[in-house]
PDB file of C-alpha atoms in Angstrom:
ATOM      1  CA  UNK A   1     -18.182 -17.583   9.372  1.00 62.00           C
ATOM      2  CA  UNK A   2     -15.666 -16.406  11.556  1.00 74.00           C
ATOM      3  CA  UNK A   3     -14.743 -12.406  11.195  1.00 93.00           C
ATOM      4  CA  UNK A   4     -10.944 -10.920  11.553  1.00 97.00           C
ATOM      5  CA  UNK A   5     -10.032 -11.744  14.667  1.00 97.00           C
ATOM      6  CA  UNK A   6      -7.388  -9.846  16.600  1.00 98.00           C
ATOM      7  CA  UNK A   7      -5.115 -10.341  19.891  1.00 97.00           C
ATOM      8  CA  UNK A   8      -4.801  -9.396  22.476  1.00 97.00           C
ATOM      9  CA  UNK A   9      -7.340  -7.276  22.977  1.00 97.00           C
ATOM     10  CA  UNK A  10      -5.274  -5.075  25.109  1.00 97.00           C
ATOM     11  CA  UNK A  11      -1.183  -4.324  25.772  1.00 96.00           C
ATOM     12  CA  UNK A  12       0.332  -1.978  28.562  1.00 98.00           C
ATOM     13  CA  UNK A  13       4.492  -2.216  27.460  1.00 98.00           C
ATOM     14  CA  UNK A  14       6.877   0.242  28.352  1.00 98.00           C
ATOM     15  CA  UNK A  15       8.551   2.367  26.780  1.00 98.00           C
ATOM     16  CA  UNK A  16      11.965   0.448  24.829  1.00 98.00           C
ATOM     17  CA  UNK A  17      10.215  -2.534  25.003  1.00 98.00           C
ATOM     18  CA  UNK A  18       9.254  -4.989  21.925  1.00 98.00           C
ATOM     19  CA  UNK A  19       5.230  -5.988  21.185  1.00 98.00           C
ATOM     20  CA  UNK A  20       3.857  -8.451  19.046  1.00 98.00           C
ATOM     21  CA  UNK A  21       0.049  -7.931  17.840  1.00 98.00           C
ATOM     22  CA  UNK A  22      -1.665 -10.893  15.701  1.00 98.00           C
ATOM     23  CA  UNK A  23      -4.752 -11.103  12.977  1.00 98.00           C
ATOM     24  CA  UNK A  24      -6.300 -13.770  11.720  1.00 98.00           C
ATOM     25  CA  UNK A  25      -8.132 -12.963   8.609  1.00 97.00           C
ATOM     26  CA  UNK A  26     -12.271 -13.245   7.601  1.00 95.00           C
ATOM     27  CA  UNK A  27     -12.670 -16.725   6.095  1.00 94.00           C
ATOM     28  CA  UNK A  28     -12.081 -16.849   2.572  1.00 92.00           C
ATOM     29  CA  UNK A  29      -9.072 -13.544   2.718  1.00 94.00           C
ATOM     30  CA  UNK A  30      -5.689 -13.923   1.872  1.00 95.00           C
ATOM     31  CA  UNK A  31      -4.429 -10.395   2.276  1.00 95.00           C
ATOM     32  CA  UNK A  32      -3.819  -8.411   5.576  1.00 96.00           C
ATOM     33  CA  UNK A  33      -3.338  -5.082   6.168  1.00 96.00           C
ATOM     34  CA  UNK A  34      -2.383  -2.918   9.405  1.00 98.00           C
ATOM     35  CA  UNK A  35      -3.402   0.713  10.579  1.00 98.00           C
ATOM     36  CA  UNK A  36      -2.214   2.612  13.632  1.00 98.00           C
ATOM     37  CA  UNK A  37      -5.264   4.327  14.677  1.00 97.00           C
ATOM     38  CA  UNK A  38      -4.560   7.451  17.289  1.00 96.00           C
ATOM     39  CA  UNK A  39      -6.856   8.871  19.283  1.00 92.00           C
ATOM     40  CA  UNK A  40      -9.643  11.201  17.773  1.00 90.00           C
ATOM     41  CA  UNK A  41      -7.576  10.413  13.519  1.00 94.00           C
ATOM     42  CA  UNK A  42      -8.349   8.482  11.094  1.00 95.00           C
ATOM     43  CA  UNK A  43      -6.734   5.018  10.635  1.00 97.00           C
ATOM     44  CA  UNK A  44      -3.182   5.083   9.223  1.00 97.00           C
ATOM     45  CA  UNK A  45      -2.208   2.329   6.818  1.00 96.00           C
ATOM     46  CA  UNK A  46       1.060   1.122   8.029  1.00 97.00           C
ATOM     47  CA  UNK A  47       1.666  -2.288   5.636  1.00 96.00           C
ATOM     48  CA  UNK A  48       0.018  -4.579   3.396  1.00 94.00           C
ATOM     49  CA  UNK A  49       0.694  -8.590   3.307  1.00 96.00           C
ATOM     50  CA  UNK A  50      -0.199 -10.690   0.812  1.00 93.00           C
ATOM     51  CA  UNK A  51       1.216 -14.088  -0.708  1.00 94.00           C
ATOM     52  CA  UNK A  52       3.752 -14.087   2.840  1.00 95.00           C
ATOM     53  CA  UNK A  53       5.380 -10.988   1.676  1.00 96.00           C
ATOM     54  CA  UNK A  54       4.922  -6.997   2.350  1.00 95.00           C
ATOM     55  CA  UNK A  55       3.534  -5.763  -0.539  1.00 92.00           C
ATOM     56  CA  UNK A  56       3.150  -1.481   0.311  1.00 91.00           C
ATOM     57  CA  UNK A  57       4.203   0.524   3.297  1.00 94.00           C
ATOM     58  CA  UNK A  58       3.210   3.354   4.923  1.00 93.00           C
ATOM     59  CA  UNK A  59       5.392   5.916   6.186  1.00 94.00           C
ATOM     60  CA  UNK A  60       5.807   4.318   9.163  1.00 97.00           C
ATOM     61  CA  UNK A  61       9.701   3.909  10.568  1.00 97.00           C
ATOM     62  CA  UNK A  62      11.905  -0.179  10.086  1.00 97.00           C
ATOM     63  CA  UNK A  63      10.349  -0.580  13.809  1.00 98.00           C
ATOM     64  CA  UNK A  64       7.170  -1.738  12.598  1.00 98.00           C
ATOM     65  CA  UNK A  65       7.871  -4.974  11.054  1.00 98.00           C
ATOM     66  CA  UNK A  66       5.321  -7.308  10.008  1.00 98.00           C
ATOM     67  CA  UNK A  67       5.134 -11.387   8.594  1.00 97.00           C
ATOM     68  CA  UNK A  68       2.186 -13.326   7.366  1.00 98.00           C
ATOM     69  CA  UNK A  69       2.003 -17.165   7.496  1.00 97.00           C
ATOM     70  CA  UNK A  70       1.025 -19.418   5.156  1.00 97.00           C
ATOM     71  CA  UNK A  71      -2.797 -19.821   6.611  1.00 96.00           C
ATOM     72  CA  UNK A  72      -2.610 -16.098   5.561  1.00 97.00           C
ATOM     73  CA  UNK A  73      -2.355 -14.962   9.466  1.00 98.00           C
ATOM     74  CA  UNK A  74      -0.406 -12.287  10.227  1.00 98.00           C
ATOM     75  CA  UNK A  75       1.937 -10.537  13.152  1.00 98.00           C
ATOM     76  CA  UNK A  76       2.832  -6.955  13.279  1.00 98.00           C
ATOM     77  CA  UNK A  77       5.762  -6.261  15.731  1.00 98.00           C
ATOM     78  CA  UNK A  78       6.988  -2.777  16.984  1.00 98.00           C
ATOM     79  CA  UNK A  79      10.424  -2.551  18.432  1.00 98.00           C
ATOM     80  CA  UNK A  80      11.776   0.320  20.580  1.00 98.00           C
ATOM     81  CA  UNK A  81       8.349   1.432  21.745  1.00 98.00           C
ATOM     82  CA  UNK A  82       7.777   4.995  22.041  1.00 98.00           C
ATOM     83  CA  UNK A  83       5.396   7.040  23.917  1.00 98.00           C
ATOM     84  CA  UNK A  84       4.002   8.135  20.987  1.00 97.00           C
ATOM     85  CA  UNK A  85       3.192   4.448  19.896  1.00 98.00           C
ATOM     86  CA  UNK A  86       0.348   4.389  21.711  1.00 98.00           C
ATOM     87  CA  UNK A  87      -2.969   3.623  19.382  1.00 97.00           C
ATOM     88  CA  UNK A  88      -5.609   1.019  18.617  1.00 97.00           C
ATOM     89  CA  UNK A  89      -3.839  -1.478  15.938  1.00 98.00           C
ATOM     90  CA  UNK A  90      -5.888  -2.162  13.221  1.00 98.00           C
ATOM     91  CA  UNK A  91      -5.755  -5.687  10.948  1.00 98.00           C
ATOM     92  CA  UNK A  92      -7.783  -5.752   8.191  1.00 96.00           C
ATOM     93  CA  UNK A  93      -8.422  -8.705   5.565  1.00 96.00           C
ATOM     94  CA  UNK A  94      -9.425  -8.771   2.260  1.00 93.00           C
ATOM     95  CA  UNK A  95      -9.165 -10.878  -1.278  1.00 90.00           C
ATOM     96  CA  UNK A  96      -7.146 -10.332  -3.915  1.00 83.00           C
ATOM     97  CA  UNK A  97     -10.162  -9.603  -6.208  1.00 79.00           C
ATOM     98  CA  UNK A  98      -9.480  -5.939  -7.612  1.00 72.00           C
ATOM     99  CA  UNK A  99     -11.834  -3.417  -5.662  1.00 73.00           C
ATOM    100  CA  UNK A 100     -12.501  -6.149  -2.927  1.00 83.00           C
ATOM    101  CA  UNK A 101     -13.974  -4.167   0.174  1.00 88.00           C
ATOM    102  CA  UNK A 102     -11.905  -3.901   3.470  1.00 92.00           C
ATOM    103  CA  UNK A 103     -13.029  -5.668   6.745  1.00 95.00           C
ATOM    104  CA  UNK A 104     -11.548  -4.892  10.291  1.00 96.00           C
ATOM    105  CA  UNK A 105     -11.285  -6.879  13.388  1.00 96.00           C
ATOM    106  CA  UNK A 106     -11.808  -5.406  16.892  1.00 95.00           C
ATOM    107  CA  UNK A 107      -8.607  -3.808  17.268  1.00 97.00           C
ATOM    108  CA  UNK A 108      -5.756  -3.920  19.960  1.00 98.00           C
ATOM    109  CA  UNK A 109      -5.254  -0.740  22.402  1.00 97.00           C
ATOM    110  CA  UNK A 110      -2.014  -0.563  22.697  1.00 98.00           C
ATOM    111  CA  UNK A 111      -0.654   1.620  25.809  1.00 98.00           C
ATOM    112  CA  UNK A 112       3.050   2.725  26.126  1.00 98.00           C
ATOM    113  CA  UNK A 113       4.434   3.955  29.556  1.00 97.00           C
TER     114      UNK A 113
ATOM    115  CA  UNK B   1      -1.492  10.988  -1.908  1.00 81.00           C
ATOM    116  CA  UNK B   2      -5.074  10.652  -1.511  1.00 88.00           C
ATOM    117  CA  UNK B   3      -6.324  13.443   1.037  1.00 91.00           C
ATOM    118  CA  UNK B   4      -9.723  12.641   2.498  1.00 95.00           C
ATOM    119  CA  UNK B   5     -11.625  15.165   4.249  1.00 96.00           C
ATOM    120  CA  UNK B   6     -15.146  14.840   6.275  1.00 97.00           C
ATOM    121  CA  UNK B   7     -17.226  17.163   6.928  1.00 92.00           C
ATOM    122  CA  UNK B   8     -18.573  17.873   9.543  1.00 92.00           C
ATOM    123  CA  UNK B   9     -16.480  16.435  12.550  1.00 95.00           C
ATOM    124  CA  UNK B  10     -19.645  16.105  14.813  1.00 96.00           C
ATOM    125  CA  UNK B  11     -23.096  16.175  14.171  1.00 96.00           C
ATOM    126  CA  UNK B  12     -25.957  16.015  17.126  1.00 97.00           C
ATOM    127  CA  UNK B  13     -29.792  15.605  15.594  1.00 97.00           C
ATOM    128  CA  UNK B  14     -32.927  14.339  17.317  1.00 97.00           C
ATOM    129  CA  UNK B  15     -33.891  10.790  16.326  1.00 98.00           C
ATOM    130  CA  UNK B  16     -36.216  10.773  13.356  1.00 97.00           C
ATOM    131  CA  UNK B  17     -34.171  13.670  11.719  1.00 97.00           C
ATOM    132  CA  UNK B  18     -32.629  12.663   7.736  1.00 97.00           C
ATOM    133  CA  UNK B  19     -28.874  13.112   7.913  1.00 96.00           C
ATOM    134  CA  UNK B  20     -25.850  13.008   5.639  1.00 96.00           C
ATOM    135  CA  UNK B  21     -22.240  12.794   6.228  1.00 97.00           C
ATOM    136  CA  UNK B  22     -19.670  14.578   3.396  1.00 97.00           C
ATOM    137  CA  UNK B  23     -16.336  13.340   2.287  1.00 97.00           C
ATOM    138  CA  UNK B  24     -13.929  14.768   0.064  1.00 96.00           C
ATOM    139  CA  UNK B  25     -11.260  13.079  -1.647  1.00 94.00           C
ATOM    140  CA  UNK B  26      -8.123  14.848  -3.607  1.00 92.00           C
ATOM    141  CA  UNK B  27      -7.572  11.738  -5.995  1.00 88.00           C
ATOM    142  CA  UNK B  28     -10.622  11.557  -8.372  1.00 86.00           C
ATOM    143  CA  UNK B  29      -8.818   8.169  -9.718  1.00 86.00           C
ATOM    144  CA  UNK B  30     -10.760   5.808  -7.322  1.00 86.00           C
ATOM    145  CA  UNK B  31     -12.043   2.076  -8.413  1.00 83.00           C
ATOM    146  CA  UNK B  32     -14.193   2.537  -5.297  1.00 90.00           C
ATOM    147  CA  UNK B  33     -14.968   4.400  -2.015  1.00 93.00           C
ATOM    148  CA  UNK B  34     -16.147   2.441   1.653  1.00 95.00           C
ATOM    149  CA  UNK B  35     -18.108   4.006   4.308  1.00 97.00           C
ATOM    150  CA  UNK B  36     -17.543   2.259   8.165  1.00 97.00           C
ATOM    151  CA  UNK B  37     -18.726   2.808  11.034  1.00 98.00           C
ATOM    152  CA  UNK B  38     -16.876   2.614  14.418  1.00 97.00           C
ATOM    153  CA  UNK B  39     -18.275   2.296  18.336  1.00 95.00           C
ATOM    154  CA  UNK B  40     -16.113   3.899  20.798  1.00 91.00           C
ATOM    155  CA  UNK B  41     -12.676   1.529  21.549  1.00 87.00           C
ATOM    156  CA  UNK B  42     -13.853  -1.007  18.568  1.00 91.00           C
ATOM    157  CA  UNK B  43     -12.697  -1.510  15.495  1.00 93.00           C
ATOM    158  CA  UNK B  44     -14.477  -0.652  12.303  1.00 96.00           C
ATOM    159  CA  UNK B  45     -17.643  -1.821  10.792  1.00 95.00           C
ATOM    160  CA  UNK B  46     -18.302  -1.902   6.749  1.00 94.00           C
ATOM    161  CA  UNK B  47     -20.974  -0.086   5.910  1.00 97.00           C
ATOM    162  CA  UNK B  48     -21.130   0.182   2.145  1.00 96.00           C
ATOM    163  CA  UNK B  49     -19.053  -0.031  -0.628  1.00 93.00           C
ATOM    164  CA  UNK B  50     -18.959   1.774  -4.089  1.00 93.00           C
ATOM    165  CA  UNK B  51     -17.493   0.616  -6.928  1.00 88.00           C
ATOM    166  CA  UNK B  52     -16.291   3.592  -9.252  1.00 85.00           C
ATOM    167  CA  UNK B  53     -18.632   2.388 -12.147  1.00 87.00           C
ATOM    168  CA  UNK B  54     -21.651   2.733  -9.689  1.00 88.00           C
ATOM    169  CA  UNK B  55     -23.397   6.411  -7.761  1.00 88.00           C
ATOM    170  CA  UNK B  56     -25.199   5.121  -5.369  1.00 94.00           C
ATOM    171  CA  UNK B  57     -25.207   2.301  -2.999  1.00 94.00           C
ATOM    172  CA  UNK B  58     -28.194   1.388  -0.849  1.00 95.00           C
ATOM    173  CA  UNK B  59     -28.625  -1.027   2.828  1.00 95.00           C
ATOM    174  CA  UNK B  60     -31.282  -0.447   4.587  1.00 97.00           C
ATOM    175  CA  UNK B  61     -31.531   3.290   6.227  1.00 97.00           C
ATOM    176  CA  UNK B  62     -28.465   4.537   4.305  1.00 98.00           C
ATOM    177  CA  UNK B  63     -27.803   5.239   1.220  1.00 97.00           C
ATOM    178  CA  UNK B  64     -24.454   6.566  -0.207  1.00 97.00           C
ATOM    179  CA  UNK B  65     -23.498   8.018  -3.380  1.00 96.00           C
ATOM    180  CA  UNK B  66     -20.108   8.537  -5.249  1.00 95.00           C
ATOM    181  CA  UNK B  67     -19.440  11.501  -7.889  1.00 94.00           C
ATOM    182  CA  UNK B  68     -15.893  11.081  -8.863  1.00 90.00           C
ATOM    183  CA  UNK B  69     -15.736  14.340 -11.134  1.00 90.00           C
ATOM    184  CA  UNK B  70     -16.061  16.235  -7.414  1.00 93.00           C
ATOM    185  CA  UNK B  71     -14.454  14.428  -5.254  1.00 93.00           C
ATOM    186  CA  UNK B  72     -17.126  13.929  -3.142  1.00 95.00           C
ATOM    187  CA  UNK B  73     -19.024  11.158  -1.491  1.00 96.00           C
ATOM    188  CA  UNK B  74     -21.899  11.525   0.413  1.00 97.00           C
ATOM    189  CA  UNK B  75     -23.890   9.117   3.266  1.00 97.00           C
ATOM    190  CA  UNK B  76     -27.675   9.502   3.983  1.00 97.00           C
ATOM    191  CA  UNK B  77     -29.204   8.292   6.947  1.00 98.00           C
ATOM    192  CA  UNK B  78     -32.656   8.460   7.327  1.00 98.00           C
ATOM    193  CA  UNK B  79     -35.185   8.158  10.047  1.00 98.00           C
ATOM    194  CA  UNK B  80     -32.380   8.498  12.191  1.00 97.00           C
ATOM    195  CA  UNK B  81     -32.355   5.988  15.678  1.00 98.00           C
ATOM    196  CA  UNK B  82     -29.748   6.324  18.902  1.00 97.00           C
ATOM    197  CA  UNK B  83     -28.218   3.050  17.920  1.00 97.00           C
ATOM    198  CA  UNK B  84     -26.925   5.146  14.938  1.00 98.00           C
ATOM    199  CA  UNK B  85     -24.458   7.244  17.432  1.00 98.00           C
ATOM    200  CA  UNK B  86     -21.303   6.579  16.149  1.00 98.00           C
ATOM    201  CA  UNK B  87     -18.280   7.517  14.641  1.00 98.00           C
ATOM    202  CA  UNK B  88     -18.438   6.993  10.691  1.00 98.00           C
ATOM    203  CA  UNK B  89     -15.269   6.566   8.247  1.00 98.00           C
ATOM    204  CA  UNK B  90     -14.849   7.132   5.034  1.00 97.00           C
ATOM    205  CA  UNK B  91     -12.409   5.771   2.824  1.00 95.00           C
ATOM    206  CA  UNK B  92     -10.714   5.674  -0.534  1.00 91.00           C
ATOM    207  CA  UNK B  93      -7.740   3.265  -1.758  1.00 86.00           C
ATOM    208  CA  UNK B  94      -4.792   4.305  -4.004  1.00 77.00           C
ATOM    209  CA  UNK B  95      -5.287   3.355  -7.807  1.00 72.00           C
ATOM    210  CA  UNK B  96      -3.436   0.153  -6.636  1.00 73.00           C
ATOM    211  CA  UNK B  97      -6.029  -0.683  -3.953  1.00 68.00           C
ATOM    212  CA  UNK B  98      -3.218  -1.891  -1.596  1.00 74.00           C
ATOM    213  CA  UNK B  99      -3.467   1.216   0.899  1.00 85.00           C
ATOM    214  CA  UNK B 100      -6.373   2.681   1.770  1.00 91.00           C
ATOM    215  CA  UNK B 101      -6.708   6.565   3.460  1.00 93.00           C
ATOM    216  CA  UNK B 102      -8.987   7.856   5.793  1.00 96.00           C
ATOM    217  CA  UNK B 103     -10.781  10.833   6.509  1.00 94.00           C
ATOM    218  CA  UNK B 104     -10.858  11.529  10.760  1.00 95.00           C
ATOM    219  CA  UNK B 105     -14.631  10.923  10.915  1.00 96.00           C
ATOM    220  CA  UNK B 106     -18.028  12.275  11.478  1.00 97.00           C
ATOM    221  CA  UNK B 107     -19.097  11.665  15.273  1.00 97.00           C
ATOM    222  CA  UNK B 108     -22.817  11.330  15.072  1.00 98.00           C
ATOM    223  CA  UNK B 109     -24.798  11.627  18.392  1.00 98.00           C
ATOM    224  CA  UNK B 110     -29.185  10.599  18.306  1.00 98.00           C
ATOM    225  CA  UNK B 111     -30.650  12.095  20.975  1.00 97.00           C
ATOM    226  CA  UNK B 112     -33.627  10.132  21.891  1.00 96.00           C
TER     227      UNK B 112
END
């Protein structure tokens, strides 16, 4: 039973530049969910998909833009990268079920020079 | 907004020794509460979950409990081992259950 799965694993972009980060949720999941996790904080939720549409956002700026496919996958892209950009991206998958618990993938480190 | 709060931010004991990690929480209108783990650069690692209607959860060596009324959830670790050096997450969703916030972590070093 395969977990969440993320790639890649790591990204160097610079700064202006556009990324593209991509889940692919526990077996069984139909929801995704994204958190920007900086160094030494807490994860930060920054969107929710379920059903191929964004269901709740964090306060996180229109640069972050996100889709989920119909095999519930997801992408999260970032335009306009900023130094401060820089985290370990998050994707986490869970059911619809109310009160269903959270499960992460591995992360990807994202680095912006 | 949920606020979630733990207490304390590192924590260095000699294996053997019984621990527990605190978190606070602002919004006492939770349906539940999850406790993860996370190894340096990795993602994180469900450790228990508690539904709202339950106090205390059990698996294996921990054991965490839930008081709503407070605000406060608490994780027990006994017999502690250096494998259980860590950072460990709590957190609590919105009465929605879409978004979930998270305190910054305990940082729990074993010393062998």
């Amino acid at each position: 039973d395969a977990g969440v799965t993320q790639s890649p694993t790591h990204l160097i972009k610079t700064r202006g530049q556009q990324v593209t980060l991509r889940c692919s949720p526990k077996s069984g999941h139909d929801t995704v969910s994204w958190y920007q996790q900086a160094l030494g904080q807490g994860p930060q939720f920054i969107f929710q998909y379920y059903e191929e549409e964004e269901r709740q956002r964090g306060n996180f700026p229109d640069r972050f833009s996100g889709h989920q496919f119909p095999n519930y996958s997801s992408e999260l892209n970032v335009n306009a990268l900023l130094l401060g950009d820089s985290a370990l991206y998050l994707c986490a998958s869970s059911s619809r079920q109310f009160g269903s618990p959270l499960h992460f993938g591995n992360g990807t480190r994202l680095t912006v020079t | 907004k949920q606020e979630v709060t733990q207490i304390p931010a590192a924590l260095s004991v000699p294996e053997g020794e019984n621990l527990v990690l605190n978190c606070s929480f602002t919004d006492s209108a939770i349906y539940n509460l999850q406790w993860f783990r996370q190894d340096p650069g990795k993602g994180l690692t469900s450790l228990l979950l508690i539904q709202s209607s339950q106090r205390e959860q059990t698996s294996g060596r921990l054991n965490a409990s839930l008081d709503k009324s407070s605000g406060r959830s608490t994780l027990y670790i006994a017999a502690s081992q250096p494998g259980d050096s860590a950072t460990y997450l709590c957190a609590a969703p919105t009465n929605t259950g879409n978004q979930f916030y998270f305190g910054t972590g305990t940082s729990l070093t074993v010393i062998p």
